[in-house]
Coordinates of C-alpha atoms and ligand atoms in Angstrom, one line a residue:
M1 CA -29.6 -23.8 119.4
D2 CA -31.9 -22.6 121.5
G3 CA -30.5 -20.9 124.8
Q4 CA -27.1 -21.4 123.3
V5 CA -24.7 -18.8 125.5
F6 CA -21.7 -17.8 123.8
D7 CA -18.7 -16.9 125.4
K8 CA -17.9 -13.3 124.0
T9 CA -14.4 -13.0 125.7
K10 CA -13.1 -15.8 123.4
L11 CA -14.8 -14.4 120.0
P12 CA -13.3 -11.9 117.5
S13 CA -16.1 -9.4 118.1
R14 CA -15.5 -8.8 121.8
H15 CA -12.7 -6.3 120.2
V16 CA -15.8 -4.4 119.1
T17 CA -18.6 -5.0 121.2
E18 CA -17.3 -5.4 124.8
G19 CA -16.0 -3.0 127.5
P20 CA -15.7 0.6 128.1
S21 CA -13.6 1.6 125.4
R22 CA -15.9 0.1 122.7
A23 CA -18.9 2.4 123.8
P24 CA -18.0 4.6 120.2
H25 CA -17.8 1.3 118.1
R26 CA -21.3 0.0 120.1
S27 CA -22.7 3.6 119.0
Y28 CA -22.4 3.0 115.4
L29 CA -24.1 -0.5 115.8
Y30 CA -27.1 1.5 117.6
A31 CA -27.2 3.6 114.5
M32 CA -28.1 0.8 112.6
G33 CA -31.0 -0.4 114.8
L34 CA -29.5 -2.9 116.6
T35 CA -30.6 -3.6 120.1
K36 CA -28.1 -4.3 123.3
A37 CA -28.8 -8.0 123.1
Q38 CA -28.1 -8.1 119.5
I39 CA -24.6 -6.4 119.9
H40 CA -23.5 -8.8 122.5
Q41 CA -24.3 -11.7 120.3
P42 CA -21.7 -13.4 118.0
L43 CA -21.6 -11.1 114.9
V44 CA -22.0 -13.4 111.7
G45 CA -20.5 -11.8 108.2
V46 CA -23.0 -12.8 105.4
A47 CA -20.9 -11.9 102.5
S48 CA -22.7 -11.9 99.3
C49 CA -21.6 -11.1 95.9
W50 CA -24.8 -9.7 94.7
N51 CA -25.0 -7.0 92.1
E52 CA -26.6 -6.3 88.7
A53 CA -23.7 -7.5 86.6
A54 CA -25.1 -11.0 85.5
P55 CA -28.2 -13.3 86.3
C56 CA -25.5 -15.4 88.2
N57 CA -25.5 -13.2 91.5
I58 CA -28.8 -11.5 91.1
S59 CA -30.7 -13.9 93.4
L60 CA -28.2 -13.4 96.0
M61 CA -29.7 -10.5 97.7
R62 CA -32.8 -12.6 98.2
Q63 CA -30.9 -15.8 99.4
A64 CA -29.1 -13.4 101.6
Q65 CA -31.9 -12.1 103.5
A66 CA -33.1 -16.3 104.3
V67 CA -29.4 -16.6 105.7
K68 CA -29.8 -13.6 108.0
K69 CA -33.3 -15.1 109.0
G70 CA -31.6 -18.3 110.1
V71 CA -28.4 -16.6 111.9
A72 CA -30.9 -14.4 113.8
A73 CA -33.2 -17.4 114.7
A74 CA -30.0 -19.1 116.5
H75 CA -29.3 -16.0 118.3
G76 CA -26.8 -14.5 116.1
T77 CA -26.2 -11.0 114.7
P78 CA -25.9 -11.0 110.8
R79 CA -23.9 -8.4 109.2
E80 CA -24.5 -8.3 105.3
F81 CA -21.8 -7.2 103.1
C82 CA -21.3 -7.5 99.2
T83 CA -18.3 -7.8 97.3
I84 CA -17.4 -7.3 93.3
T85 CA -17.7 -9.9 90.6
V86 CA -16.7 -10.1 86.9
T87 CA -19.0 -12.5 85.1
D88 CA -17.1 -14.3 82.3
G89 CA -19.8 -15.1 79.9
I90 CA -20.1 -11.0 79.6
A91 CA -16.4 -10.5 80.0
M92 CA -15.9 -13.3 77.3
G93 CA -14.1 -12.3 74.0
H94 CA -12.6 -8.8 74.7
E95 CA -9.9 -7.2 77.0
G96 CA -12.8 -7.8 80.1
M97 CA -11.6 -11.2 80.5
K98 CA -8.3 -10.0 82.0
S99 CA -10.1 -9.0 84.7
S100 CA -11.8 -12.2 85.6
L101 CA -8.9 -14.4 87.3
A102 CA -7.7 -11.1 89.1
S103 CA -11.4 -10.8 90.5
R104 CA -11.2 -13.9 92.1
E105 CA -8.3 -12.5 94.3
V106 CA -9.7 -9.4 94.9
I107 CA -13.2 -11.2 96.1
A108 CA -11.1 -13.3 98.3
D109 CA -8.9 -9.9 99.6
S110 CA -12.1 -8.0 99.9
V111 CA -14.1 -10.4 102.0
E112 CA -10.9 -11.0 104.2
L113 CA -10.6 -7.2 104.6
T114 CA -14.2 -6.4 105.8
M115 CA -14.3 -9.4 108.4
R116 CA -10.9 -8.4 109.6
G117 CA -11.7 -4.8 109.9
H118 CA -14.9 -5.6 111.8
C119 CA -14.0 -8.8 113.8
Y120 CA -17.1 -10.8 112.6
D121 CA -17.0 -14.2 114.5
A122 CA -17.8 -16.4 111.5
L123 CA -19.0 -16.2 107.9
V124 CA -21.6 -17.3 105.8
G125 CA -20.7 -16.7 102.2
L126 CA -22.9 -16.5 99.0
A127 CA -21.5 -16.7 95.3
G128 CA -23.0 -17.4 92.0
C129 CA -20.3 -17.4 89.2
D130 CA -17.0 -18.7 88.0
K131 CA -14.5 -16.6 90.1
S132 CA -16.7 -15.8 93.0
L133 CA -17.0 -19.4 93.9
P134 CA -13.4 -20.0 94.8
G135 CA -13.0 -16.5 95.8
M136 CA -15.2 -17.0 98.6
M137 CA -13.9 -20.4 99.7
M138 CA -10.6 -19.1 99.5
A139 CA -11.6 -16.1 102.2
M140 CA -12.9 -18.9 104.3
V141 CA -9.9 -21.1 104.5
R142 CA -7.7 -17.9 104.7
L143 CA -9.3 -16.4 107.6
N144 CA -10.1 -19.8 109.4
V145 CA -13.3 -18.4 111.3
P146 CA -16.2 -20.9 111.2
S147 CA -17.7 -20.6 107.6
I148 CA -20.5 -22.1 105.7
F149 CA -20.7 -21.6 101.7
I150 CA -23.7 -21.0 99.7
Y151 CA -24.0 -21.2 96.0
G152 CA -26.6 -19.0 94.2
G153 CA -27.8 -21.8 92.3
S154 CA -27.7 -22.6 88.3
I155 CA -30.0 -20.9 85.9
L156 CA -32.7 -23.0 84.2
P157 CA -32.5 -24.6 80.8
G158 CA -33.5 -22.6 78.0
S159 CA -35.5 -23.8 75.1
F160 CA -35.1 -23.5 70.9
R161 CA -37.4 -25.1 68.7
G162 CA -38.5 -27.6 71.5
Q163 CA -34.6 -28.4 72.3
P164 CA -33.4 -27.8 75.8
I165 CA -30.4 -25.1 75.4
T166 CA -27.6 -23.5 77.3
I167 CA -25.3 -20.4 76.7
Q168 CA -23.2 -22.9 75.4
D169 CA -25.4 -23.0 72.3
V170 CA -25.4 -19.3 71.7
F171 CA -21.7 -19.0 72.0
E172 CA -21.5 -22.0 69.3
A173 CA -24.1 -20.1 67.3
V174 CA -21.7 -17.4 66.7
G175 CA -19.5 -20.1 64.9
K176 CA -22.2 -21.3 62.8
H177 CA -23.3 -17.9 62.0
S178 CA -19.7 -16.9 60.8
V179 CA -19.7 -19.4 58.1
N180 CA -23.1 -18.7 57.1
A181 CA -24.6 -21.9 58.5
M182 CA -27.1 -19.9 60.8
S183 CA -29.1 -17.0 59.9
D184 CA -29.5 -13.3 61.4
E185 CA -33.0 -14.2 62.5
D186 CA -32.0 -17.6 64.2
L187 CA -29.1 -16.2 65.9
D188 CA -31.6 -13.1 67.3
E189 CA -34.0 -16.1 68.4
I190 CA -31.4 -18.1 70.2
E191 CA -29.8 -15.3 72.3
Q192 CA -33.5 -14.3 73.4
A193 CA -34.2 -18.1 74.1
A194 CA -31.0 -19.2 76.0
C195 CA -31.1 -17.7 79.4
P196 CA -34.8 -17.8 80.9
S197 CA -34.2 -17.5 84.6
A198 CA -31.5 -16.2 87.3
G199 CA -28.8 -18.5 88.1
A200 CA -25.0 -19.2 86.9
C201 CA -24.6 -21.0 83.5
G202 CA -26.8 -24.1 83.5
A203 CA -24.4 -27.2 82.6
Q204 CA -21.3 -28.5 84.4
F205 CA -19.6 -25.5 83.6
T206 CA -17.3 -23.8 85.7
A207 CA -19.9 -22.3 88.2
N208 CA -21.5 -25.7 88.7
T209 CA -18.4 -27.5 88.8
M210 CA -17.1 -25.4 92.0
A211 CA -20.5 -25.6 93.5
T212 CA -20.1 -29.2 93.2
V213 CA -16.8 -29.1 95.0
S214 CA -18.3 -26.8 97.6
E215 CA -20.2 -29.9 98.8
A216 CA -17.4 -32.5 98.0
I217 CA -14.8 -30.3 99.9
G218 CA -17.3 -30.1 102.6
L219 CA -17.7 -26.0 102.9
A220 CA -21.5 -26.4 101.8
L221 CA -24.6 -28.3 103.3
P222 CA -25.3 -31.5 101.2
Y223 CA -27.9 -30.8 98.3
S224 CA -27.5 -26.9 98.6
A225 CA -25.3 -27.0 95.3
G226 CA -27.9 -28.4 93.3
A227 CA -31.4 -26.2 93.3
P228 CA -31.6 -23.9 90.8
A229 CA -31.7 -20.1 91.6
P230 CA -35.2 -19.4 91.3
Y231 CA -36.2 -22.4 93.3
E232 CA -37.7 -21.3 97.0
I233 CA -36.1 -24.3 98.2
R234 CA -32.8 -22.2 98.1
D235 CA -34.1 -20.3 100.8
R236 CA -34.6 -23.4 102.9
F237 CA -30.6 -23.9 102.6
C238 CA -29.8 -20.5 103.3
M239 CA -32.3 -20.5 106.5
T240 CA -30.2 -23.6 107.7
A241 CA -26.9 -22.2 106.7
G242 CA -27.6 -19.5 109.0
E243 CA -28.5 -21.6 111.8
M244 CA -25.9 -24.0 111.2
I245 CA -23.0 -21.2 111.2
M246 CA -24.1 -20.6 115.1
E247 CA -23.6 -24.3 115.6
L248 CA -20.3 -24.1 114.2
I249 CA -19.3 -21.3 116.5
A250 CA -20.5 -23.2 119.2
R251 CA -18.4 -26.4 118.2
N252 CA -15.4 -24.2 117.2
I253 CA -15.3 -26.0 113.7
R254 CA -13.3 -24.0 111.4
P255 CA -12.4 -24.5 107.6
R256 CA -9.1 -25.5 108.1
D257 CA -10.7 -28.6 109.9
I258 CA -12.5 -29.3 106.9
V259 CA -10.3 -28.4 104.1
T260 CA -7.6 -30.9 104.5
R261 CA -5.6 -32.9 101.8
K262 CA -8.1 -35.7 102.1
A263 CA -11.1 -32.9 101.1
L264 CA -9.0 -31.6 98.3
E265 CA -8.6 -35.0 96.8
N266 CA -12.6 -35.6 97.2
A267 CA -13.1 -32.2 95.6
A268 CA -11.0 -33.1 92.6
T269 CA -12.4 -36.6 92.4
V270 CA -15.9 -35.0 91.6
V271 CA -14.5 -32.6 89.1
A272 CA -13.4 -35.7 87.0
A273 CA -16.6 -37.9 87.6
S274 CA -18.7 -35.0 86.1
G275 CA -16.6 -34.0 83.3
G276 CA -16.2 -30.6 85.0
S277 CA -14.3 -27.6 84.2
T278 CA -10.8 -27.3 83.6
N279 CA -10.6 -24.3 85.8
A280 CA -10.8 -26.3 88.9
S281 CA -7.1 -27.3 88.4
L282 CA -6.4 -23.7 89.0
H283 CA -9.0 -23.1 91.8
L284 CA -8.1 -26.3 93.8
P285 CA -4.5 -25.3 94.2
A286 CA -5.3 -21.8 95.1
L287 CA -7.5 -23.2 97.7
A288 CA -5.1 -25.8 99.0
H289 CA -2.4 -22.7 99.3
E290 CA -4.7 -20.7 101.5
A291 CA -4.6 -23.9 104.0
G292 CA -0.9 -24.2 103.5
I293 CA -1.1 -27.6 101.8
E294 CA 0.6 -28.3 98.8
F295 CA -1.7 -29.5 96.1
D296 CA -0.4 -28.3 92.6
L297 CA -1.8 -29.2 88.9
F298 CA -0.1 -32.7 89.0
D299 CA -1.7 -33.7 92.2
V300 CA -5.0 -32.5 90.7
A301 CA -4.3 -34.6 87.5
E302 CA -3.4 -37.7 89.2
I303 CA -6.6 -38.1 90.9
F304 CA -8.4 -37.0 87.5
R305 CA -6.4 -39.9 86.1
R306 CA -7.8 -42.6 88.5
T307 CA -11.3 -41.2 88.9
P308 CA -14.4 -42.6 86.8
Y309 CA -16.4 -40.3 84.8
V310 CA -19.8 -41.0 85.7
A311 CA -22.0 -37.8 85.6
D312 CA -23.4 -37.3 81.8
L313 CA -23.7 -33.8 82.2
K314 CA -22.8 -31.0 79.2
P315 CA -20.8 -29.8 77.9
G316 CA -19.4 -33.2 77.2
G317 CA -22.6 -35.0 77.8
R318 CA -26.5 -34.7 77.7
Y319 CA -27.9 -33.4 81.0
V320 CA -27.9 -29.8 82.8
A321 CA -27.4 -29.1 86.2
K322 CA -31.2 -28.8 87.1
D323 CA -31.5 -32.5 85.9
L324 CA -28.9 -33.6 88.1
F325 CA -30.8 -31.9 91.1
E326 CA -34.0 -33.6 90.3
V327 CA -32.5 -37.2 90.5
G328 CA -30.7 -36.5 93.5
G329 CA -27.9 -34.2 93.4
V330 CA -24.5 -33.7 94.3
P331 CA -25.2 -36.1 97.2
L332 CA -26.2 -39.1 94.2
L333 CA -22.8 -38.3 92.7
M334 CA -20.8 -38.4 95.8
K335 CA -22.9 -41.7 96.9
T336 CA -21.8 -44.1 94.1
L337 CA -18.2 -42.7 94.4
L338 CA -18.3 -43.2 98.1
D339 CA -19.6 -46.6 97.7
H340 CA -16.8 -47.7 95.1
G341 CA -13.7 -46.1 96.9
F342 CA -13.5 -42.9 95.2
L343 CA -14.0 -40.6 98.1
H344 CA -12.6 -40.3 101.8
G345 CA -15.5 -40.9 103.8
D346 CA -13.9 -39.5 107.2
C347 CA -13.6 -36.0 106.1
L348 CA -15.6 -33.3 108.3
T349 CA -17.9 -31.4 106.8
V350 CA -20.1 -27.8 107.9
T351 CA -22.9 -30.1 109.1
G352 CA -20.7 -31.0 112.1
R353 CA -20.5 -34.7 110.6
T354 CA -18.3 -36.7 108.0
I355 CA -18.8 -37.0 104.5
A356 CA -19.6 -41.0 105.1
E357 CA -22.2 -39.9 107.8
N358 CA -24.0 -37.1 105.6
M359 CA -24.3 -39.9 103.2
E360 CA -25.9 -42.6 105.5
K361 CA -29.5 -41.4 104.3
V362 CA -28.6 -41.2 100.7
R363 CA -30.3 -43.9 98.7
W364 CA -28.9 -44.8 95.2
N365 CA -31.4 -43.9 92.3
A366 CA -31.5 -46.4 89.9
D367 CA -34.0 -44.9 87.8
Q368 CA -32.1 -42.3 86.1
D369 CA -29.1 -42.1 83.6
V370 CA -27.8 -38.8 84.6
V371 CA -25.1 -40.1 87.2
L372 CA -24.0 -43.9 86.1
P373 CA -22.7 -46.0 88.9
A374 CA -19.0 -45.8 89.2
N375 CA -18.5 -49.5 88.6
K376 CA -20.1 -48.9 85.1
P377 CA -18.9 -45.3 84.1
L378 CA -18.6 -43.7 81.0
T379 CA -15.1 -43.8 81.0
K380 CA -12.5 -45.3 83.4
T381 CA -10.5 -42.4 83.5
G382 CA -11.8 -38.8 84.3
G383 CA -13.0 -36.4 82.1
V384 CA -10.3 -34.1 82.4
V385 CA -6.4 -34.9 81.8
G386 CA -3.2 -33.3 82.9
L387 CA -0.6 -33.4 80.2
R388 CA 3.4 -32.9 80.5
G389 CA 6.2 -32.6 78.1
N390 CA 8.8 -30.5 76.7
L391 CA 6.3 -27.9 75.7
A392 CA 4.7 -27.8 79.2
P393 CA 7.2 -28.8 81.8
D394 CA 5.0 -27.2 84.3
G395 CA 2.0 -29.0 83.4
A396 CA -1.4 -28.5 81.0
I397 CA -4.7 -29.6 81.1
V398 CA -7.1 -30.8 78.6
K399 CA -11.0 -31.7 78.8
V400 CA -11.5 -35.2 77.2
A401 CA -15.2 -35.8 78.2
G402 CA -17.4 -36.4 75.1
M403 CA -14.3 -36.2 72.6
K404 CA -13.7 -38.8 69.9
T405 CA -10.1 -38.9 69.8
Q406 CA -7.6 -38.4 72.2
Q407 CA -4.4 -37.8 70.1
F408 CA -3.4 -35.1 67.9
S409 CA -0.4 -34.1 65.7
G410 CA 0.2 -31.2 63.4
P411 CA 2.0 -28.3 62.5
A412 CA 1.6 -25.2 64.9
R413 CA 0.3 -21.7 63.6
C414 CA 1.1 -19.3 66.4
F415 CA -0.6 -16.2 67.6
D416 CA 0.6 -13.8 70.4
S417 CA -3.1 -12.9 71.6
E418 CA -6.7 -14.4 71.8
E419 CA -7.9 -11.5 69.0
E420 CA -5.0 -12.7 66.4
C421 CA -6.4 -16.4 66.6
F422 CA -10.3 -15.2 66.9
E423 CA -9.7 -13.2 63.6
A424 CA -8.0 -15.9 61.8
V425 CA -10.8 -18.5 62.9
S426 CA -13.7 -16.1 61.9
S427 CA -12.0 -15.7 58.6
K428 CA -10.9 -19.2 58.1
T429 CA -7.3 -18.6 57.8
F430 CA -6.1 -21.6 59.3
R431 CA -6.0 -25.2 58.1
E432 CA -7.5 -28.5 59.2
G433 CA -4.9 -30.4 61.0
E434 CA -3.2 -27.9 62.5
V435 CA -2.5 -26.9 65.9
L436 CA -3.3 -23.3 66.9
V437 CA -0.9 -21.8 69.8
I438 CA -2.1 -18.9 71.5
R439 CA 0.5 -17.4 73.9
Y440 CA 1.2 -14.4 76.2
E441 CA -2.4 -15.2 77.6
G442 CA -0.9 -16.5 80.9
P443 CA -1.4 -15.0 84.2
K444 CA 1.4 -12.6 84.1
G445 CA 1.5 -12.4 80.2
G446 CA -2.1 -11.5 79.6
P447 CA -2.1 -10.3 82.3
G448 CA -5.1 -12.4 83.8
M449 CA -5.1 -15.7 81.9
R450 CA -8.0 -14.9 79.8
E451 CA -10.6 -17.6 79.2
M452 CA -11.1 -18.2 75.6
L453 CA -14.7 -19.5 75.1
S454 CA -15.4 -16.9 72.1
T455 CA -12.6 -18.9 70.1
T456 CA -13.1 -22.3 70.8
A457 CA -16.7 -22.1 70.6
A458 CA -16.5 -20.5 67.1
L459 CA -14.1 -23.2 66.0
Y460 CA -16.8 -25.9 67.4
G461 CA -19.7 -24.1 65.9
Q462 CA -17.8 -24.2 62.3
G463 CA -17.2 -27.8 62.7
M464 CA -14.0 -27.8 63.1
G465 CA -13.7 -28.6 66.9
D466 CA -12.2 -32.1 66.3
K467 CA -10.2 -30.8 63.4
V468 CA -7.7 -28.9 64.5
A469 CA -6.3 -28.7 68.0
L470 CA -6.0 -25.3 70.2
I471 CA -3.1 -24.8 72.9
T472 CA -2.7 -21.9 75.2
D473 CA -0.8 -20.5 78.2
G474 CA -4.5 -19.1 79.1
R475 CA -7.4 -20.8 80.1
F476 CA -10.9 -22.2 79.0
S477 CA -14.6 -21.9 79.9
G478 CA -16.2 -24.8 81.3
A479 CA -18.5 -24.7 78.0
T480 CA -15.3 -25.3 75.8
R481 CA -15.3 -28.4 73.6
G482 CA -13.0 -29.7 71.3
F483 CA -9.3 -30.6 71.7
C484 CA -8.2 -27.5 73.7
I485 CA -5.3 -27.6 75.9
G486 CA -5.0 -24.6 78.4
H487 CA -2.8 -23.6 81.4
V488 CA 0.6 -24.7 79.3
G489 CA 3.4 -24.0 81.8
P490 CA 5.4 -22.1 82.2
E491 CA 3.8 -19.3 80.3
A492 CA 5.4 -17.3 77.3
A493 CA 5.7 -14.2 79.4
V494 CA 8.3 -15.9 81.7
G495 CA 10.0 -17.5 78.8
G496 CA 8.3 -20.9 78.7
P497 CA 8.7 -23.0 75.4
I498 CA 5.2 -22.3 74.2
G499 CA 6.9 -18.7 73.5
L500 CA 9.6 -20.3 71.5
V501 CA 7.2 -22.5 69.0
R502 CA 7.3 -21.1 65.4
D503 CA 4.8 -21.8 62.7
G504 CA 5.2 -25.1 61.2
D505 CA 7.0 -27.0 64.4
V506 CA 5.1 -30.2 64.7
I507 CA 3.3 -30.3 67.9
S508 CA 1.9 -33.8 69.3
I509 CA -0.7 -34.4 72.1
D510 CA -1.6 -37.5 73.6
A511 CA -4.2 -37.6 76.4
V512 CA -3.9 -40.9 76.9
A513 CA -0.2 -40.9 77.7
G514 CA -0.8 -37.5 79.2
T515 CA 2.1 -36.1 77.0
I516 CA 2.2 -32.9 74.7
E517 CA 5.5 -32.6 73.0
V518 CA 7.0 -30.2 70.1
A519 CA 9.5 -32.0 67.7
L520 CA 12.4 -29.8 68.5
T521 CA 15.7 -30.9 70.5
D522 CA 16.7 -29.3 73.7
E523 CA 19.4 -27.6 72.0
E524 CA 17.3 -25.7 69.7
L525 CA 15.0 -24.7 72.4
D526 CA 18.3 -23.1 74.1
I527 CA 19.0 -21.2 70.8
R528 CA 15.7 -19.9 70.8
R529 CA 15.5 -19.2 74.2
R530 CA 18.8 -17.0 73.9
D531 CA 17.1 -15.0 71.4
W532 CA 13.8 -14.7 73.1
K533 CA 13.1 -11.3 74.7
P534 CA 10.2 -10.6 77.4
R535 CA 7.4 -8.3 76.1
D536 CA 5.4 -5.3 77.8
N537 CA 1.7 -6.3 78.2
G538 CA 0.9 -2.9 77.9
F539 CA -0.4 -2.4 81.7
G540 CA 1.8 0.0 83.6
S541 CA -0.6 0.8 86.5
G542 CA -4.0 -0.1 88.2
A543 CA -5.4 -3.5 89.5
L544 CA -4.3 -5.7 86.5
W545 CA -0.6 -4.4 86.4
K546 CA -0.7 -5.1 90.3
Y547 CA -2.0 -8.6 89.6
G548 CA 0.8 -9.2 87.0
Q549 CA 3.3 -7.9 89.3
G550 CA 2.1 -10.7 92.0
V551 CA 0.8 -13.3 90.4
G552 CA 2.5 -17.0 90.4
P553 CA 2.3 -19.7 88.0
A554 CA -1.3 -21.7 87.0
R555 CA 0.3 -24.7 88.2
Y556 CA -0.2 -23.7 91.9
G557 CA -3.3 -21.9 91.3
A558 CA -2.3 -18.5 89.9
V559 CA -2.5 -17.1 93.3
T560 CA -1.4 -13.7 94.2
H561 CA 0.5 -14.4 97.6
P562 CA 2.9 -17.4 95.9
G563 CA 6.2 -18.4 97.6
G564 CA 4.6 -21.0 100.1
Q565 CA 3.1 -18.3 102.4
F566 CA 0.0 -18.8 103.7
E567 CA -2.0 -16.9 106.9
R568 CA -1.0 -19.1 109.6
R569 CA -2.3 -16.8 112.2
A570 CA -5.9 -17.1 112.0
Y571 CA -7.3 -13.4 112.7
A572 CA -9.9 -15.1 115.0
D573 CA -7.4 -16.4 117.4
V574 CA -5.7 -12.7 117.9
Ligands
XAI1 C1 -19.9 -18.2 80.3 C2 -19.2 -19.7 81.2 C3 -19.7 -20.8 80.3 O1 -19.8 -19.5 82.3 C4 -17.7 -19.8 81.5 O2 -17.2 -18.6 82.0 C5 -17.3 -20.8 82.2 O3 -16.2 -21.0 82.5 O4 -18.0 -22.0 82.4
MG2 MG1 -15.4 -19.1 83.3

């Protein structure tokens, strides 16, 4: 990039830095120590989700400095800014979780507004936890300025009595403890051992799933998703991203050149192949929506159905994110998928090259069993399955990776909030063979579509994971295992059938056939619907009220600007 001269008359930052009328604007930039030369170079927004809420984001400030060095080395002027996060692990199991999915929208919106307001020419975005990853990528596609995504990296595995552990073991320990199968002392020991470093939850949970997506969709540099947060090699990826963003400006390569329908299919493919988080079936439609591409839960489910499950990662399998990185990272997973025809190789990426070109130097590693060859998979279909039926006309999702059985039928036991169900689980006032139904927890109903790891992990920890099924219009953690069906739509709050079910109605789920049915006739459902009345969710003002008013259905990604609208007028072109 040495000597690259950028034509400022074509870049958005000209509105801030060029001509006599912008003298006041330049005064502010001089006030922050910028030189004349720096002011007239391209301005690159370095958006970081750094804060002290959780280990996922704590290393982002360090990494952002490396990005800035890279930008400066390639004759750009980096401008760092931070946005909020809500970290699921700490928001879990209480009202705080209602803020989680809503935070994805706030992150996307806040990055959008900072970029627009200051006319930055490009964006390098760093994100470390479940909602900040999709939120940051959504902002990139929405703004459509040259962008590179950087993941903060995974946490290192913990160790408990010689066994590697993750946060999942602590959530499940709560269930063991509740049935007196674990002592207070052991619970104390495990909670102190599970999280030994900075970084996002360590297995193929939601953050690592979306990090895998960031490489497969083409917005992140190859290998950059895999290195754990404390590893100094992350800083090298960050430096390179900083240099590379200047090249993307020069070549005018934008996120919507990258995030195409085929790229979204590639993203869904790596989720299924790695037994990733069900949350991806929300985030991929949301990302698609930013690009004006129709790609809903059923499109995601169709890819899931035809994709082999090859990466033996927790929660369904044996290994964690660090293990995947050590054997070859996301490129190794993509290599076998590409070689066996499961990925589109012709999609452009932020390297300026296609997926197939990026893969040219990647060699298959036969000396490992973290990723199996795609022609010899763990199972022939993906680790996550879409469902549809009279209980979920707008679809539902279940993770089958690692599950012994794929069919379940039993009488419903209904709860109108997660708390009511958690209480029944803790006091064991439910029976083996039942289908626990948690409703009024959808995007509008909660509001906020809570993630329910406390309840599902408690069930699993009690040894009830495959003895009951759980269905909800809310959602699950990437660490959830057991027969747990989420995103059931339409949600109860808008009159969906899940709100019409009564205790004892027989519910049948078949993950092989892809169905979810309640044994009620259409006539009976109609009669019950006539008696149904909407409920007040208790939020009359503030961010969650606003979210509940605007949010669309889970099937289309639970976005707050639904209705087929997307940002057609990329701000960089104005
Ligand atoms: C706390 C977890 C495990 O990170 C969860 O939020 C997830 O979705 O994976
Ligand atoms: Mg989560």
